[in-house]
Coordinates of C-alpha atoms and ligand atoms in Angstrom, one line a residue:
M54 CA -35.2 47.5 8.4
N55 CA -36.1 49.0 11.8
Q56 CA -36.1 46.1 14.2
D57 CA -37.3 48.0 17.3
I58 CA -40.4 46.6 19.0
R59 CA -43.0 49.2 19.7
I60 CA -45.3 49.9 22.6
D61 CA -48.8 51.3 22.2
I62 CA -50.7 52.2 25.4
A63 CA -53.3 54.4 23.8
R64 CA -56.1 52.0 24.6
A65 CA -55.2 51.9 28.3
K66 CA -55.8 55.7 28.7
S67 CA -58.9 57.3 30.0
A68 CA -59.3 59.0 26.7
A69 CA -60.0 55.6 25.1
V70 CA -61.8 53.6 27.8
G71 CA -63.0 56.3 30.1
Q72 CA -63.0 56.6 33.8
P73 CA -62.5 54.8 36.1
H74 CA -60.9 52.2 33.8
G75 CA -58.3 54.2 31.9
I76 CA -55.2 56.0 33.2
T77 CA -55.6 59.8 33.2
P78 CA -52.9 62.3 32.2
A79 CA -52.7 63.4 35.9
E80 CA -52.0 59.8 37.0
F81 CA -49.1 59.6 34.5
D82 CA -47.8 62.9 35.8
E83 CA -48.0 61.7 39.4
I84 CA -46.1 58.4 38.8
E85 CA -43.2 60.0 36.9
P86 CA -41.2 61.1 40.0
H87 CA -41.7 57.6 41.5
I88 CA -40.3 56.1 38.3
A89 CA -37.3 58.5 38.4
E90 CA -36.7 57.6 42.0
A91 CA -37.0 53.8 41.3
H92 CA -34.7 54.2 38.2
A93 CA -32.0 55.7 40.4
I94 CA -32.2 52.8 42.8
L95 CA -32.2 50.2 40.0
C96 CA -29.2 51.8 38.4
K97 CA -27.4 51.7 41.8
E98 CA -28.3 48.0 42.2
R99 CA -27.0 47.3 38.7
E100 CA -23.8 49.2 39.4
N101 CA -23.3 47.3 42.7
K102 CA -24.0 44.0 40.9
A103 CA -26.7 43.2 43.4
Y104 CA -28.7 41.8 40.5
G105 CA -27.0 40.6 37.3
F106 CA -29.7 40.0 34.7
W107 CA -29.1 43.4 33.0
D108 CA -25.6 42.5 31.9
L109 CA -25.8 38.9 31.1
Y110 CA -25.7 39.6 27.3
K111 CA -22.3 41.3 27.7
D112 CA -20.6 38.3 29.4
E113 CA -18.2 37.5 26.6
A114 CA -16.6 34.6 28.5
A115 CA -19.9 32.9 29.2
F116 CA -21.0 33.2 25.5
Q117 CA -17.6 31.9 24.3
S118 CA -17.8 28.9 26.6
V119 CA -21.4 28.0 25.6
E120 CA -20.6 28.5 21.9
N121 CA -17.4 26.5 22.0
A122 CA -19.0 23.6 23.9
A123 CA -22.0 23.6 21.6
A124 CA -19.8 23.5 18.5
D125 CA -18.0 20.5 20.1
F126 CA -21.1 18.6 21.0
L127 CA -22.8 19.4 17.7
N128 CA -19.8 17.7 15.9
R129 CA -20.8 14.5 17.7
G130 CA -24.2 14.4 15.9
Y131 CA -26.7 14.0 18.8
E132 CA -30.2 13.3 17.7
N133 CA -31.8 14.8 20.8
L134 CA -31.1 17.5 23.3
V135 CA -33.1 16.9 26.5
I136 CA -33.3 19.7 29.1
L137 CA -33.8 18.5 32.7
G138 CA -35.0 21.5 34.8
I139 CA -38.1 23.3 36.1
G140 CA -39.4 26.9 36.5
G141 CA -36.8 29.5 35.5
S142 CA -34.4 26.7 34.5
A143 CA -36.8 25.6 31.7
L144 CA -39.3 28.3 30.7
G145 CA -36.8 30.5 29.0
T146 CA -35.6 27.7 26.7
T147 CA -39.2 26.7 26.0
A148 CA -40.0 30.3 25.1
L149 CA -37.0 30.7 22.8
T150 CA -37.6 27.3 21.2
T151 CA -41.2 28.0 20.3
A152 CA -40.4 31.5 19.2
L153 CA -37.3 30.9 17.1
L154 CA -37.5 27.3 15.7
P155 CA -40.0 26.4 13.1
P156 CA -43.3 24.9 14.2
F157 CA -43.2 21.1 14.5
Y158 CA -39.5 21.3 14.6
N159 CA -39.0 17.9 16.2
L160 CA -40.9 16.2 13.4
M161 CA -38.5 17.6 10.8
T162 CA -35.8 15.6 9.1
R163 CA -32.3 16.1 10.4
R164 CA -31.5 17.9 7.1
R165 CA -34.4 20.3 7.6
R166 CA -33.1 20.8 11.1
K167 CA -29.7 21.7 9.7
N168 CA -28.1 18.9 11.7
H169 CA -29.3 20.3 15.0
P170 CA -30.8 17.9 17.5
R171 CA -34.5 17.6 18.4
I172 CA -35.4 19.4 21.6
F173 CA -37.3 18.0 24.6
V174 CA -37.8 20.3 27.7
M175 CA -38.6 18.1 30.6
D176 CA -40.0 20.5 33.2
N177 CA -42.2 18.1 35.1
I178 CA -42.1 14.8 36.9
D179 CA -45.1 13.3 35.3
P180 CA -43.9 9.6 35.1
V181 CA -45.9 9.0 31.8
T182 CA -44.3 12.0 30.0
F183 CA -40.8 11.2 31.3
R184 CA -41.1 7.5 30.4
T185 CA -42.2 8.4 26.9
M186 CA -39.2 10.8 26.5
M187 CA -37.0 7.9 27.6
R188 CA -38.5 5.7 24.9
L189 CA -38.2 8.4 22.2
C190 CA -34.7 9.4 23.1
S191 CA -32.2 6.6 23.3
P192 CA -29.3 7.7 25.5
E193 CA -26.7 6.8 22.9
K194 CA -28.0 9.6 20.7
T195 CA -28.9 12.1 23.4
L196 CA -27.3 15.0 25.2
Y197 CA -28.9 15.9 28.5
N198 CA -28.5 19.4 29.9
V199 CA -29.4 19.3 33.6
I200 CA -30.1 22.8 34.8
S201 CA -30.7 23.7 38.4
K202 CA -29.3 26.9 39.9
S203 CA -29.6 25.7 43.4
G204 CA -28.7 22.2 42.4
G205 CA -31.1 20.8 44.9
T206 CA -34.6 20.9 43.3
A207 CA -36.2 17.5 43.9
E208 CA -37.9 17.4 40.5
T209 CA -34.8 18.0 38.6
M210 CA -32.6 15.7 40.8
S211 CA -35.1 12.8 40.4
Q212 CA -34.9 13.3 36.6
L213 CA -31.1 13.3 36.7
M214 CA -31.0 10.1 38.8
I215 CA -33.2 8.3 36.3
V216 CA -31.1 9.5 33.4
V217 CA -27.8 8.5 35.1
E218 CA -29.1 5.0 35.6
M219 CA -30.2 4.8 32.0
I220 CA -26.8 6.0 30.7
E221 CA -24.9 3.7 33.0
K222 CA -26.9 0.7 31.8
K223 CA -27.1 1.5 28.1
V224 CA -23.9 3.4 27.4
G225 CA -21.7 2.9 30.4
A226 CA -20.7 5.3 33.2
E227 CA -17.4 6.1 31.5
A228 CA -19.4 7.8 28.7
M229 CA -21.4 10.1 31.1
A230 CA -19.4 13.2 30.1
E231 CA -20.4 12.7 26.5
H232 CA -24.1 12.7 27.4
V233 CA -24.6 15.0 30.4
V234 CA -23.9 18.7 30.7
V235 CA -24.5 20.6 34.0
T236 CA -25.7 24.2 34.6
S237 CA -25.7 25.4 38.2
N238 CA -24.5 27.8 40.8
P239 CA -20.9 28.8 40.7
R240 CA -18.5 27.0 42.9
S241 CA -17.7 29.6 45.5
D242 CA -17.9 29.9 49.3
D243 CA -20.7 32.4 49.2
A244 CA -22.9 30.2 46.9
P245 CA -25.2 27.5 48.4
P246 CA -23.7 24.1 47.7
S247 CA -25.2 22.4 44.6
H248 CA -25.6 18.7 44.3
L249 CA -24.6 19.0 40.7
H250 CA -21.0 19.9 41.6
P251 CA -20.1 16.5 43.1
V252 CA -22.0 14.8 40.2
A253 CA -19.9 16.9 37.7
D254 CA -16.7 16.0 39.6
Q255 CA -17.5 12.3 39.7
Y256 CA -18.2 12.0 36.0
K257 CA -16.0 14.9 34.7
L258 CA -18.9 16.7 33.2
T259 CA -18.9 19.9 31.2
E260 CA -20.2 22.6 33.5
F261 CA -21.8 26.0 33.0
T262 CA -22.6 28.5 35.8
V263 CA -25.4 30.8 36.5
P264 CA -24.1 33.9 38.2
L265 CA -25.1 34.1 41.8
N266 CA -26.8 37.4 41.4
V267 CA -29.2 36.1 38.7
G268 CA -32.4 34.3 39.7
G269 CA -33.9 31.5 37.8
R270 CA -36.7 33.5 36.1
F271 CA -34.1 36.2 35.0
S272 CA -31.6 33.7 33.7
V273 CA -32.7 33.2 30.0
F274 CA -29.7 35.1 28.7
S275 CA -27.2 33.1 30.9
P276 CA -26.0 29.6 29.9
V277 CA -29.4 28.4 31.2
G278 CA -31.0 29.5 28.0
M279 CA -27.9 30.2 25.8
F280 CA -26.3 26.7 25.8
P281 CA -29.6 25.1 24.5
A282 CA -29.9 28.1 22.1
A283 CA -26.5 27.5 20.7
M284 CA -27.1 23.7 20.4
L285 CA -30.3 24.5 18.4
G286 CA -28.5 26.9 16.0
M287 CA -30.3 30.1 17.2
D288 CA -28.9 33.4 16.2
I289 CA -26.9 34.1 19.3
D290 CA -25.4 37.4 17.9
G291 CA -28.9 38.6 17.1
I292 CA -30.1 37.7 20.6
R293 CA -27.3 39.7 22.1
E294 CA -27.8 42.6 19.8
G295 CA -31.5 42.6 20.7
C296 CA -30.7 42.8 24.4
A297 CA -28.2 45.6 23.8
A298 CA -30.8 47.6 21.8
M299 CA -33.4 47.3 24.5
D300 CA -30.9 48.0 27.3
Q301 CA -30.0 51.2 25.5
R302 CA -33.7 52.2 25.3
C303 CA -34.2 51.4 29.0
A304 CA -31.3 53.7 30.1
T305 CA -33.5 56.7 30.7
S306 CA -36.3 57.2 33.3
D307 CA -38.3 59.2 30.7
L308 CA -41.6 57.3 30.2
K309 CA -41.8 58.6 26.7
E310 CA -38.5 56.9 25.8
N311 CA -38.3 53.8 28.0
P312 CA -40.8 51.1 26.9
A313 CA -40.2 48.9 29.9
Y314 CA -40.9 51.7 32.4
L315 CA -43.9 52.8 30.5
R316 CA -45.4 49.3 30.6
A317 CA -44.5 49.0 34.3
A318 CA -46.2 52.2 35.0
V319 CA -49.4 51.2 33.1
Q320 CA -49.6 47.7 34.7
Y321 CA -48.9 49.1 38.2
L322 CA -51.5 51.8 37.9
M323 CA -54.0 49.4 36.4
D324 CA -53.6 47.2 39.5
T325 CA -53.3 49.7 42.2
A326 CA -55.6 52.5 40.9
K327 CA -58.0 50.8 38.5
D328 CA -58.7 47.5 40.1
K329 CA -57.2 45.5 37.3
N330 CA -55.5 42.8 39.3
I331 CA -55.3 40.4 36.3
S332 CA -52.7 40.9 33.6
V333 CA -53.4 38.9 30.5
M334 CA -50.6 38.3 28.0
M335 CA -52.2 37.5 24.6
P336 CA -49.9 37.0 21.6
Y337 CA -51.4 36.8 18.2
A338 CA -48.7 34.4 16.9
D339 CA -48.3 30.7 17.8
S340 CA -44.6 31.3 18.1
L341 CA -45.0 33.6 21.0
R342 CA -47.4 31.4 23.0
D343 CA -44.6 30.2 25.3
V344 CA -43.3 33.8 25.8
A345 CA -46.6 34.3 27.5
D346 CA -45.9 31.3 29.8
W347 CA -42.4 32.6 30.6
Y348 CA -43.9 36.0 31.4
R349 CA -46.5 34.4 33.7
Q350 CA -43.7 33.1 35.9
L351 CA -41.7 36.3 35.8
W352 CA -44.6 38.5 36.8
A353 CA -46.1 36.1 39.3
E354 CA -43.0 35.1 41.2
S355 CA -41.4 38.5 41.2
L356 CA -44.4 40.6 42.3
G357 CA -46.6 38.2 44.3
K358 CA -45.3 39.1 47.7
R359 CA -46.6 39.1 51.2
W360 CA -44.1 41.6 52.6
S361 CA -42.9 45.0 51.4
L362 CA -39.3 46.0 51.5
D363 CA -40.2 47.9 54.7
G364 CA -41.5 44.8 56.4
E365 CA -45.2 45.6 56.1
E366 CA -47.7 42.9 55.2
V367 CA -48.9 44.0 51.7
Y368 CA -50.0 40.9 49.6
T369 CA -49.1 42.5 46.3
G370 CA -49.2 41.2 42.7
Q371 CA -51.4 41.0 39.6
T372 CA -52.3 37.5 38.5
P373 CA -50.8 36.9 35.1
V374 CA -52.9 35.0 32.6
K375 CA -51.9 33.5 29.3
A376 CA -54.1 33.6 26.2
L377 CA -53.5 33.1 22.5
G378 CA -55.1 35.0 19.6
A379 CA -57.0 34.2 17.6
T380 CA -57.6 30.8 19.3
D381 CA -58.7 32.2 22.6
Q382 CA -61.1 34.7 21.1
H383 CA -63.3 31.6 21.0
S384 CA -62.7 30.8 24.6
Q385 CA -61.8 33.8 26.7
I386 CA -63.0 37.0 25.0
Q387 CA -66.6 36.6 26.1
L388 CA -65.3 36.8 29.7
Y389 CA -62.8 39.6 29.0
R390 CA -65.6 41.8 27.4
E391 CA -68.6 41.0 29.6
G392 CA -67.2 39.5 32.8
P393 CA -65.6 41.6 35.6
N394 CA -63.6 44.6 34.4
D395 CA -60.6 43.5 36.3
K396 CA -58.0 42.9 33.6
I397 CA -55.4 44.7 31.6
I398 CA -55.0 42.9 28.3
N399 CA -51.5 42.9 26.8
I400 CA -51.7 42.1 23.1
L401 CA -48.5 40.9 21.4
E402 CA -48.7 41.7 17.7
V403 CA -46.4 40.5 14.9
R404 CA -46.3 43.0 11.9
K405 CA -44.8 40.6 9.4
F406 CA -45.0 36.9 9.5
D407 CA -42.3 34.8 7.8
T408 CA -44.8 33.6 5.2
N409 CA -47.9 34.8 3.4
L410 CA -50.6 32.2 3.1
R411 CA -53.3 32.9 0.4
I412 CA -56.9 31.8 1.0
P413 CA -57.7 30.3 -2.4
D414 CA -60.7 30.8 -4.6
T415 CA -62.5 27.6 -3.6
L416 CA -66.0 26.7 -2.3
G417 CA -67.3 29.1 -5.0
S418 CA -70.9 28.1 -4.4
I419 CA -70.9 29.7 -1.0
K420 CA -71.3 33.4 -1.7
S421 CA -71.0 34.4 1.9
L422 CA -67.3 33.3 1.9
D423 CA -66.4 35.9 -0.8
Y424 CA -64.8 38.1 1.8
L425 CA -62.2 35.4 2.5
R426 CA -61.6 34.4 -1.1
G427 CA -58.3 35.7 -2.5
S428 CA -57.3 37.2 0.8
T429 CA -54.6 35.8 3.1
M430 CA -54.4 34.2 6.6
N431 CA -52.1 37.1 7.4
K432 CA -54.8 39.6 6.7
L433 CA -57.4 37.6 8.6
M434 CA -55.1 37.4 11.6
A435 CA -54.5 41.2 11.5
A436 CA -58.3 41.8 11.3
E437 CA -59.0 39.4 14.2
L438 CA -56.5 41.3 16.3
R439 CA -57.9 44.7 15.4
G440 CA -61.4 43.4 15.9
T441 CA -60.6 42.1 19.3
M442 CA -58.9 45.4 20.4
D443 CA -61.8 47.5 19.1
A444 CA -64.4 45.3 20.7
L445 CA -62.5 45.4 24.0
K446 CA -62.4 49.2 23.7
L447 CA -66.2 49.3 23.2
S448 CA -66.5 47.4 26.5
K449 CA -64.1 49.8 28.2
R450 CA -61.5 47.1 28.7
P451 CA -57.9 48.5 28.8
V452 CA -55.4 47.1 26.3
S453 CA -51.6 47.6 26.1
R454 CA -50.1 46.5 22.9
I455 CA -46.5 45.4 22.0
V456 CA -45.7 45.3 18.3
L457 CA -42.8 43.2 17.0
P458 CA -41.9 44.1 13.4
R459 CA -41.2 40.4 12.8
I460 CA -40.1 37.4 14.8
N461 CA -36.3 36.8 15.0
G462 CA -33.6 36.5 17.7
H463 CA -33.2 40.3 17.8
T464 CA -36.9 41.1 18.4
V465 CA -37.6 38.3 20.7
A466 CA -34.6 39.2 22.9
Q467 CA -35.8 42.8 23.0
L468 CA -39.2 41.5 24.1
L469 CA -37.8 39.3 26.9
Y470 CA -35.3 41.9 28.0
M471 CA -38.0 44.6 28.1
L472 CA -40.3 42.4 30.2
E473 CA -37.4 41.7 32.7
V474 CA -36.7 45.4 33.1
E475 CA -40.4 46.1 33.3
T476 CA -40.7 43.6 36.1
A477 CA -37.7 45.0 38.0
M478 CA -39.3 48.5 37.8
A479 CA -42.8 47.2 38.8
G480 CA -41.2 45.5 41.9
R481 CA -39.8 48.9 42.9
L482 CA -43.1 50.6 42.4
Y483 CA -44.8 47.9 44.6
N484 CA -41.9 48.3 47.0
V485 CA -41.3 44.5 47.2
N486 CA -38.3 42.3 46.7
T487 CA -38.6 41.4 43.0
F488 CA -35.8 38.8 43.1
D489 CA -36.7 36.4 45.8
Q490 CA -39.4 33.7 46.0
P491 CA -39.9 32.6 49.6
G492 CA -43.3 31.1 48.8
V493 CA -41.7 28.7 46.3
E494 CA -38.9 27.7 48.6
E495 CA -41.2 26.7 51.4
G496 CA -43.2 24.4 49.2
K497 CA -40.0 22.8 47.9
Q498 CA -38.8 22.2 51.5
I499 CA -42.1 20.7 52.6
A500 CA -42.1 18.3 49.6
R501 CA -38.6 17.2 50.5
R502 CA -39.6 16.5 54.1
L503 CA -42.7 14.5 52.9
M504 CA -40.3 12.3 50.8
G505 CA -38.2 11.6 53.9
G506 CA -35.4 14.1 53.1
Q507 CA -34.2 17.2 55.0
G508 CA -36.3 20.3 54.6
Ligands
LIG828 O1 -37.4 31.6 39.3 C1 -37.0 30.8 40.2 O2 -36.1 31.1 41.0 C2 -37.6 29.4 40.3 O3 -38.7 29.2 39.4 C3 -36.6 28.4 40.0 O4 -36.1 28.6 38.7 C4 -37.1 27.0 40.1 O5 -37.7 26.7 41.4 C5 -36.0 25.9 39.8 O6 -35.0 26.1 40.7 P1 -33.5 25.6 40.4 O7 -33.0 26.2 39.2 O8 -32.7 26.0 41.6 O9 -33.6 24.1 40.3

């Protein structure tokens, strides 16, 4: 079966939604040389290893080490895997977990989970949530993966400090290495020092590294996302093949061939030429809801920039918004259709769900439900999606569609990889530094000072 994800931008064109909302053929023609120029720069940056996300899926040694460690830890029969991390250190795992594990996974028996642990991604410092996790996951039965690229993020460090105390009290400091795994910066002179290194030394912890040239929000295919994926029994080979397949499709600057560049061109033109400064990501599948969350960070942190690469004050970036079909048809679509025409709506469609669910022949006395009787939820979902797209078109609201043939490691990896490449291209079109986040760093420093630490 062809596993390729497909892009459909017909509803973002002027032929579909008219002017000034849709992109004209002339606008596509005009952007093509800019895409070609940006492609050449991105290829150089990749070659020079300035940014490393493109090649993470090829890192044989990194995959070997996460898979070996996961096999070893899985043999010890942990009931829980708890991720301590925030932002790019957590969102990728949440996205993969929701996409690739069954719904309500943590409520399943160990047998149904095929002996894999339950998963808790602790990406906040709400004391009530954290305390509840502590009650639900006894340290004797839990493996904690603390993930911080910088190794200095206050939220993650506070979580770790609490967990260390709990392990020392309940299991003993000597057992720390059986319960804590660290993922952080490499130990090298050119890497900023990570607090996680001395912790790993003190307790002799298993350690994974995030390459220096990979930022948090681009790190899902590094050990940041791949160790949890291996612990949860995800199809790592499928994930790697999905990345490779999309990498191959993204090798050309031809907009007709390269789905990531085509999407980048559409979103960029929507923002800069069509006044669509909001980018909605709306999957029609519960399993992709957290991909939308992951995308929000990727798009916002990468493109929301004050300064251009030439030092001009530019204040760029679309505001990414997350919605879920069909649920948010009953909450957001009124605004999307009749509110300001300031959005490009990205619909994520799944062609074939893993199950068919028939709507049975019940409630026979209600004739007006005949149209549902004997149909399926699958058909209803497809009709809701189609109905929303057509209704948006009637209101001249541009839509860009991504179609996944089905949900599995291969297709979800294609999707995430494509969105990463799209973001890298969009950053080039905006002429900003896609890979830094000075606005986040400043906030972190102020918070540290407020707590009495060093900025
Ligand atoms: O994308 C990013 O760089 C950020 O969202 C970081 O992932 C986030 O701030 C957490 O940083 P760290 O992994 O250093 O703890």
